Coordinates of C-alpha atoms and ligand atoms in Angstrom, one line a residue:
M1 CA -110.1 -28.8 19.8
A2 CA -107.1 -26.7 19.8
G3 CA -107.1 -23.0 20.5
G4 CA -110.9 -22.9 19.5
R5 CA -110.4 -24.9 16.4
P6 CA -111.2 -28.5 15.5
I7 CA -108.3 -30.9 15.3
P8 CA -108.0 -31.8 11.7
S9 CA -107.6 -35.4 10.6
F10 CA -105.5 -36.9 7.6
E11 CA -105.7 -40.1 5.9
T12 CA -101.9 -41.3 6.0
V13 CA -100.7 -38.8 8.8
R14 CA -101.9 -38.9 12.5
Y15 CA -102.3 -35.3 14.2
E16 CA -102.6 -35.3 17.6
V17 CA -102.6 -32.3 19.9
A18 CA -102.3 -32.4 23.8
D19 CA -101.3 -29.9 26.3
A20 CA -100.2 -27.4 23.4
V21 CA -97.9 -30.0 21.9
A22 CA -98.9 -31.3 18.4
T23 CA -97.7 -34.9 17.5
I24 CA -97.7 -35.9 13.7
T25 CA -97.1 -39.5 13.0
L26 CA -96.4 -40.4 9.6
D27 CA -98.8 -43.6 9.2
R28 CA -98.2 -46.1 6.8
P29 CA -96.1 -48.8 8.9
D30 CA -96.4 -51.3 6.3
A31 CA -94.5 -49.7 3.7
L32 CA -92.0 -48.1 6.5
N33 CA -93.8 -45.0 6.1
A34 CA -92.7 -44.1 2.8
L35 CA -93.7 -41.1 1.2
T36 CA -96.7 -41.2 -1.3
I37 CA -98.3 -38.3 -3.0
A38 CA -101.1 -38.7 -0.1
V39 CA -98.5 -38.6 2.9
K40 CA -96.7 -35.7 1.3
R41 CA -100.2 -33.9 1.2
D42 CA -101.2 -34.9 4.5
L43 CA -97.8 -34.0 5.9
L44 CA -97.9 -30.2 4.5
A45 CA -101.6 -30.3 5.6
A46 CA -100.8 -30.9 9.5
L47 CA -97.7 -28.5 9.1
R48 CA -100.2 -25.8 8.1
A49 CA -102.5 -26.7 10.8
V50 CA -99.7 -26.4 13.4
E51 CA -99.1 -22.9 11.7
R52 CA -102.6 -21.9 12.3
D53 CA -102.8 -22.7 15.5
R54 CA -101.2 -20.7 18.4
A55 CA -102.2 -22.8 20.8
V56 CA -99.8 -25.5 19.8
R57 CA -96.5 -24.6 20.9
A58 CA -94.2 -27.5 20.0
V59 CA -94.4 -30.1 17.8
V60 CA -93.0 -33.9 17.7
L61 CA -92.8 -35.6 14.2
T62 CA -92.3 -39.5 14.3
G63 CA -93.4 -42.6 12.7
A64 CA -95.4 -45.5 13.3
G65 CA -94.3 -48.9 13.4
R66 CA -90.5 -49.8 13.3
A67 CA -89.4 -47.0 10.9
F68 CA -89.4 -43.2 10.8
C69 CA -89.6 -43.1 7.1
A70 CA -88.1 -44.9 4.1
G71 CA -88.6 -41.7 1.9
Q72 CA -90.1 -41.9 -1.5
D73 CA -92.6 -44.7 -1.9
L74 CA -90.7 -46.4 -4.7
R75 CA -93.8 -48.3 -5.8
E76 CA -95.7 -45.1 -6.8
R77 CA -92.5 -43.7 -8.4
L78 CA -93.0 -46.6 -11.0
E79 CA -96.3 -45.5 -11.8
S80 CA -97.0 -44.6 -15.5
D81 CA -98.7 -41.1 -14.4
A82 CA -95.9 -40.3 -11.8
A83 CA -94.9 -36.7 -12.2
P84 CA -91.2 -35.8 -13.5
L85 CA -88.7 -35.6 -10.2
A86 CA -88.1 -32.1 -10.5
V87 CA -91.5 -31.5 -10.6
E88 CA -92.5 -33.5 -7.7
L89 CA -89.3 -32.0 -5.7
R90 CA -90.8 -28.5 -6.6
E91 CA -94.1 -28.9 -5.9
R92 CA -94.4 -31.7 -3.3
Y93 CA -91.5 -32.0 -1.3
N94 CA -89.7 -28.7 -1.0
P95 CA -92.9 -27.1 0.2
I96 CA -92.9 -29.6 3.3
I97 CA -89.2 -28.7 4.1
R98 CA -89.9 -24.9 3.4
A99 CA -92.9 -25.3 6.1
M100 CA -91.0 -27.1 8.6
R101 CA -88.2 -24.6 8.7
A102 CA -90.7 -21.6 8.5
L103 CA -92.8 -23.0 11.3
D104 CA -92.5 -20.6 14.4
Q105 CA -93.2 -23.6 16.7
P106 CA -90.0 -26.0 17.3
I107 CA -89.9 -29.5 15.8
V108 CA -88.9 -32.5 17.8
G109 CA -87.9 -35.2 15.6
A110 CA -88.5 -38.4 17.1
I111 CA -86.5 -40.9 15.1
N112 CA -88.0 -44.1 16.2
G113 CA -86.6 -46.3 13.3
V114 CA -84.8 -46.1 9.8
A115 CA -84.8 -42.7 8.5
A116 CA -83.9 -43.4 4.5
G117 CA -83.7 -40.8 1.6
A118 CA -86.1 -38.0 2.0
G119 CA -87.1 -39.5 5.3
A120 CA -83.6 -38.6 6.4
S121 CA -84.1 -35.3 4.9
L122 CA -87.1 -34.7 7.0
A123 CA -85.2 -35.7 10.3
F124 CA -82.4 -33.1 9.1
A125 CA -85.2 -30.6 8.9
C126 CA -86.4 -30.8 12.5
D127 CA -85.0 -28.6 15.5
V128 CA -84.0 -31.1 17.9
R129 CA -83.5 -34.8 16.9
L130 CA -83.8 -37.5 19.6
V131 CA -83.1 -40.8 18.0
S132 CA -84.2 -44.4 19.1
D133 CA -81.1 -46.8 19.7
Q134 CA -82.9 -49.0 17.2
A135 CA -82.8 -46.2 14.5
S136 CA -80.3 -45.8 11.6
F137 CA -80.0 -43.1 8.7
R138 CA -79.4 -44.1 5.3
L139 CA -79.2 -41.4 2.4
A140 CA -80.0 -44.3 -0.2
F141 CA -80.6 -41.7 -2.9
G142 CA -77.0 -43.0 -4.5
R143 CA -78.0 -46.7 -4.6
I144 CA -81.0 -45.6 -7.0
G145 CA -78.8 -43.3 -9.1
L146 CA -80.5 -40.0 -7.5
V147 CA -78.9 -37.0 -5.9
P148 CA -79.4 -36.5 -2.1
D149 CA -82.7 -33.9 -2.3
S150 CA -85.3 -32.2 0.0
G151 CA -82.7 -30.3 1.5
A152 CA -80.0 -33.1 2.2
T153 CA -77.0 -31.5 0.5
W154 CA -77.9 -28.3 2.3
F155 CA -78.4 -29.7 6.0
L156 CA -75.7 -32.4 5.8
P157 CA -72.5 -30.2 5.6
R158 CA -74.3 -27.9 8.3
L159 CA -75.0 -30.3 10.6
V160 CA -71.9 -32.8 10.3
G161 CA -69.3 -30.8 8.5
A162 CA -68.1 -31.5 4.9
A163 CA -66.1 -34.3 5.6
K164 CA -68.6 -36.4 6.8
A165 CA -71.0 -35.0 4.7
S166 CA -69.4 -36.0 1.7
E167 CA -68.6 -39.6 2.9
L168 CA -72.6 -40.0 3.7
A169 CA -73.7 -38.4 0.5
L170 CA -71.5 -40.1 -1.7
L171 CA -70.7 -43.5 -0.3
D172 CA -74.4 -44.1 0.9
E173 CA -73.5 -46.2 3.8
P174 CA -76.0 -46.7 6.5
L175 CA -75.2 -44.7 9.8
S176 CA -76.1 -46.2 13.4
A177 CA -77.9 -44.1 15.9
A178 CA -74.7 -44.1 18.1
D179 CA -72.6 -43.0 15.2
A180 CA -75.3 -40.1 14.3
E181 CA -74.9 -38.8 17.9
R182 CA -71.0 -39.3 17.9
I183 CA -70.7 -36.8 14.6
G184 CA -73.4 -34.6 16.1
L185 CA -76.3 -35.4 13.5
V186 CA -78.7 -36.0 16.4
A187 CA -78.9 -34.4 19.7
R188 CA -79.5 -37.8 21.8
V189 CA -79.7 -41.5 21.4
V190 CA -82.7 -42.6 23.6
P191 CA -83.5 -46.5 24.3
A192 CA -86.4 -47.3 22.0
D193 CA -88.9 -48.0 24.7
E194 CA -88.2 -44.5 26.2
L195 CA -88.2 -42.5 22.9
A196 CA -92.0 -41.3 22.7
A197 CA -92.0 -40.2 26.2
E198 CA -88.7 -38.4 26.0
A199 CA -89.9 -36.7 23.1
R200 CA -92.9 -35.8 24.5
S201 CA -91.1 -34.4 27.4
V202 CA -88.8 -32.2 25.4
A203 CA -91.7 -31.2 23.6
T204 CA -93.3 -29.9 26.8
R205 CA -90.6 -28.2 27.9
L206 CA -90.4 -26.1 24.7
A207 CA -94.0 -25.5 25.0
A208 CA -93.7 -24.1 28.5
M209 CA -91.0 -21.6 27.3
A210 CA -91.7 -18.0 25.8
P211 CA -92.9 -18.8 22.4
R212 CA -91.7 -15.6 20.4
A213 CA -88.4 -16.1 21.9
L214 CA -88.3 -19.6 20.4
A215 CA -89.3 -18.5 17.1
L216 CA -87.0 -15.8 16.9
T217 CA -84.4 -17.9 18.2
K218 CA -85.1 -20.9 15.8
H219 CA -85.1 -18.6 13.1
A220 CA -81.8 -16.5 14.1
L221 CA -80.0 -20.0 14.0
E222 CA -81.6 -20.5 10.5
R223 CA -80.2 -17.2 9.3
S224 CA -76.8 -17.7 11.0
W225 CA -76.0 -20.1 8.4
S226 CA -76.2 -18.1 5.4
V227 CA -74.5 -14.7 6.8
G228 CA -71.1 -13.5 8.2
L229 CA -70.6 -12.5 11.8
D230 CA -71.3 -8.7 11.4
A231 CA -74.5 -9.5 9.8
A232 CA -75.5 -12.2 12.9
L233 CA -74.7 -9.7 15.3
D234 CA -77.2 -6.8 13.6
D235 CA -79.8 -9.6 13.3
E236 CA -79.5 -10.6 16.9
A237 CA -79.7 -7.0 18.0
Y238 CA -83.1 -6.7 15.8
R239 CA -84.4 -9.9 17.2
Q240 CA -83.6 -9.3 20.8
G241 CA -85.4 -5.8 20.4
I242 CA -88.5 -7.6 19.4
A243 CA -88.1 -10.3 22.4
G244 CA -87.2 -7.6 24.9
A245 CA -90.8 -5.6 24.1
T246 CA -92.8 -8.6 24.9
A247 CA -94.9 -9.2 28.2
D248 CA -93.3 -12.6 28.2
H249 CA -89.8 -11.4 28.8
R250 CA -91.0 -9.1 31.4
E251 CA -93.0 -12.1 33.1
G252 CA -89.4 -14.0 32.6
I253 CA -87.7 -11.2 34.9
A254 CA -90.6 -10.9 37.5
A255 CA -90.7 -15.0 37.8
F256 CA -86.7 -15.2 38.6
L257 CA -86.9 -12.4 41.1
E258 CA -90.1 -13.8 42.6
K259 CA -88.3 -17.6 42.6
R260 CA -91.2 -19.0 40.8
Q261 CA -91.8 -20.8 37.5
P262 CA -92.6 -18.2 34.7
R263 CA -96.1 -18.6 32.9
F264 CA -95.3 -17.6 29.4
R265 CA -98.4 -16.4 27.3
G266 CA -97.1 -15.8 24.0
E267 CA -97.4 -11.9 24.5
Ligands
LIG301 O1 -90.4 -38.5 -6.4 C1 -89.2 -38.9 -6.4 O2 -88.8 -39.9 -6.4 C2 -88.2 -37.7 -5.9 C3 -87.6 -38.0 -4.6 C4 -86.7 -38.6 -4.0 C5 -86.6 -39.0 -2.5 C6 -86.3 -40.2 -2.1 O3 -86.6 -40.3 -0.8 S1 -85.2 -41.3 -3.0 C7 -85.0 -42.7 -2.1 C8 -86.3 -43.6 -1.5 N1 -85.8 -44.3 -0.7 C9 -85.2 -45.4 -0.6 O4 -84.6 -45.8 -1.6 C10 -85.0 -46.5 0.6 C11 -85.8 -47.7 -0.1 N2 -85.7 -48.7 1.1 C12 -84.9 -49.4 1.5 O5 -83.6 -49.1 1.5 C13 -85.0 -50.2 2.9 O6 -86.2 -50.7 2.9 C14 -84.7 -49.7 4.3 C15 -83.1 -49.4 4.4 C16 -85.4 -48.2 4.4 C17 -85.2 -50.4 5.4 O7 -84.7 -51.8 5.2 P1 -85.3 -53.1 6.0 O8 -84.4 -54.3 5.7 O9 -85.3 -52.7 7.3 O10 -86.8 -53.1 5.4 P2 -87.1 -53.6 3.9 O11 -87.5 -55.2 4.1 O12 -86.3 -53.5 2.8 O13 -88.6 -53.1 3.8 C18 -89.8 -53.4 4.5 C19 -91.0 -53.0 3.7 O14 -91.2 -51.9 3.4 C20 -90.8 -53.9 2.2 O15 -92.2 -54.1 1.6 P3 -92.6 -55.9 1.6 O16 -91.5 -56.5 1.0 O17 -92.8 -56.3 3.2 O18 -94.0 -55.9 0.9 C21 -90.1 -52.7 1.4 O19 -90.5 -53.1 0.0 C22 -91.0 -51.7 1.9 N3 -90.4 -50.3 1.8 C23 -89.4 -50.0 2.3 N4 -88.7 -48.8 1.6 C24 -89.9 -48.3 0.5 C25 -90.8 -49.6 0.7 N5 -91.7 -49.2 -0.1 C26 -92.0 -48.4 -1.1 N6 -91.2 -47.6 -1.0 C27 -89.8 -47.5 -0.2 N7 -89.1 -46.4 0.0

């Protein structure tokens, strides 16, 4: 149970909750966690479960086995009844990316191995990216005659700047974990055998912080990408008004003055 609710279970995605951290694991290791209709359905359902459960304060998104996610399952794409690509994106991929960005709880991407195609896009949509030293990114769309999707053309220039975004998207070359850190695509490279513990530690730190302030910060950063400084200043003032009225803000000041750790309750 989390927050009094039973913890849901899914066919292709593992969903675990412990100490206010939900871990979502894409779980088709034999196909490098490639995204079938079932995985997309289960991942969206897992994100909805997080959205409904206020006892969950941070999320870790990772992959089972040696890959994070190899993107669209190309075998399923060849099936005779596969939906047209534009429909697949509108109905199955885009809702996942929107749900990740709309979620109040921060998502720590634990990029344990290769992230390709829409799998790279899933990594880009996380709030904090920790990457294994064994991992790599590959847009992979160009090689099969497609356009980067699931937010890749939007996230990439914002995360790494126009020059690197164009190089990655157009030339479609693999990017090592070290290079991803160097160009600012990920927060940090971590030795493979320490990644899960490190991601959990970061998520646990986030889970101990004031949830309203974290959500307001996440959404303020998101909004800042599409507005000018003037509007961003107004937006910060608006959000600070909300954060400043919370019991957690008062608790934060009290804890500072009393030289103790704060106990944030999300109120
Ligand atoms: O609906 C739509 O189509 C629109 C949405 C599109 C979004 C997209 O994501 S398009 C991009 C799709 N993804 C790719 O094109 C990536 C394809 N995979 C690769 O390029 C490579 O597998 C990797 C670079 C990811 C990893 O290479 P490597 O050498 O480490 O592994 P591998 O040997 O290629 O793959 C291991 C197994 O996983 C292999 O199966 P097998 O031979 O052991 O039975 C391989 O077929 C399978 N696999 C890997 N990626 C996919 C996959 N199976 C299905 N779909 C995949 N995407």
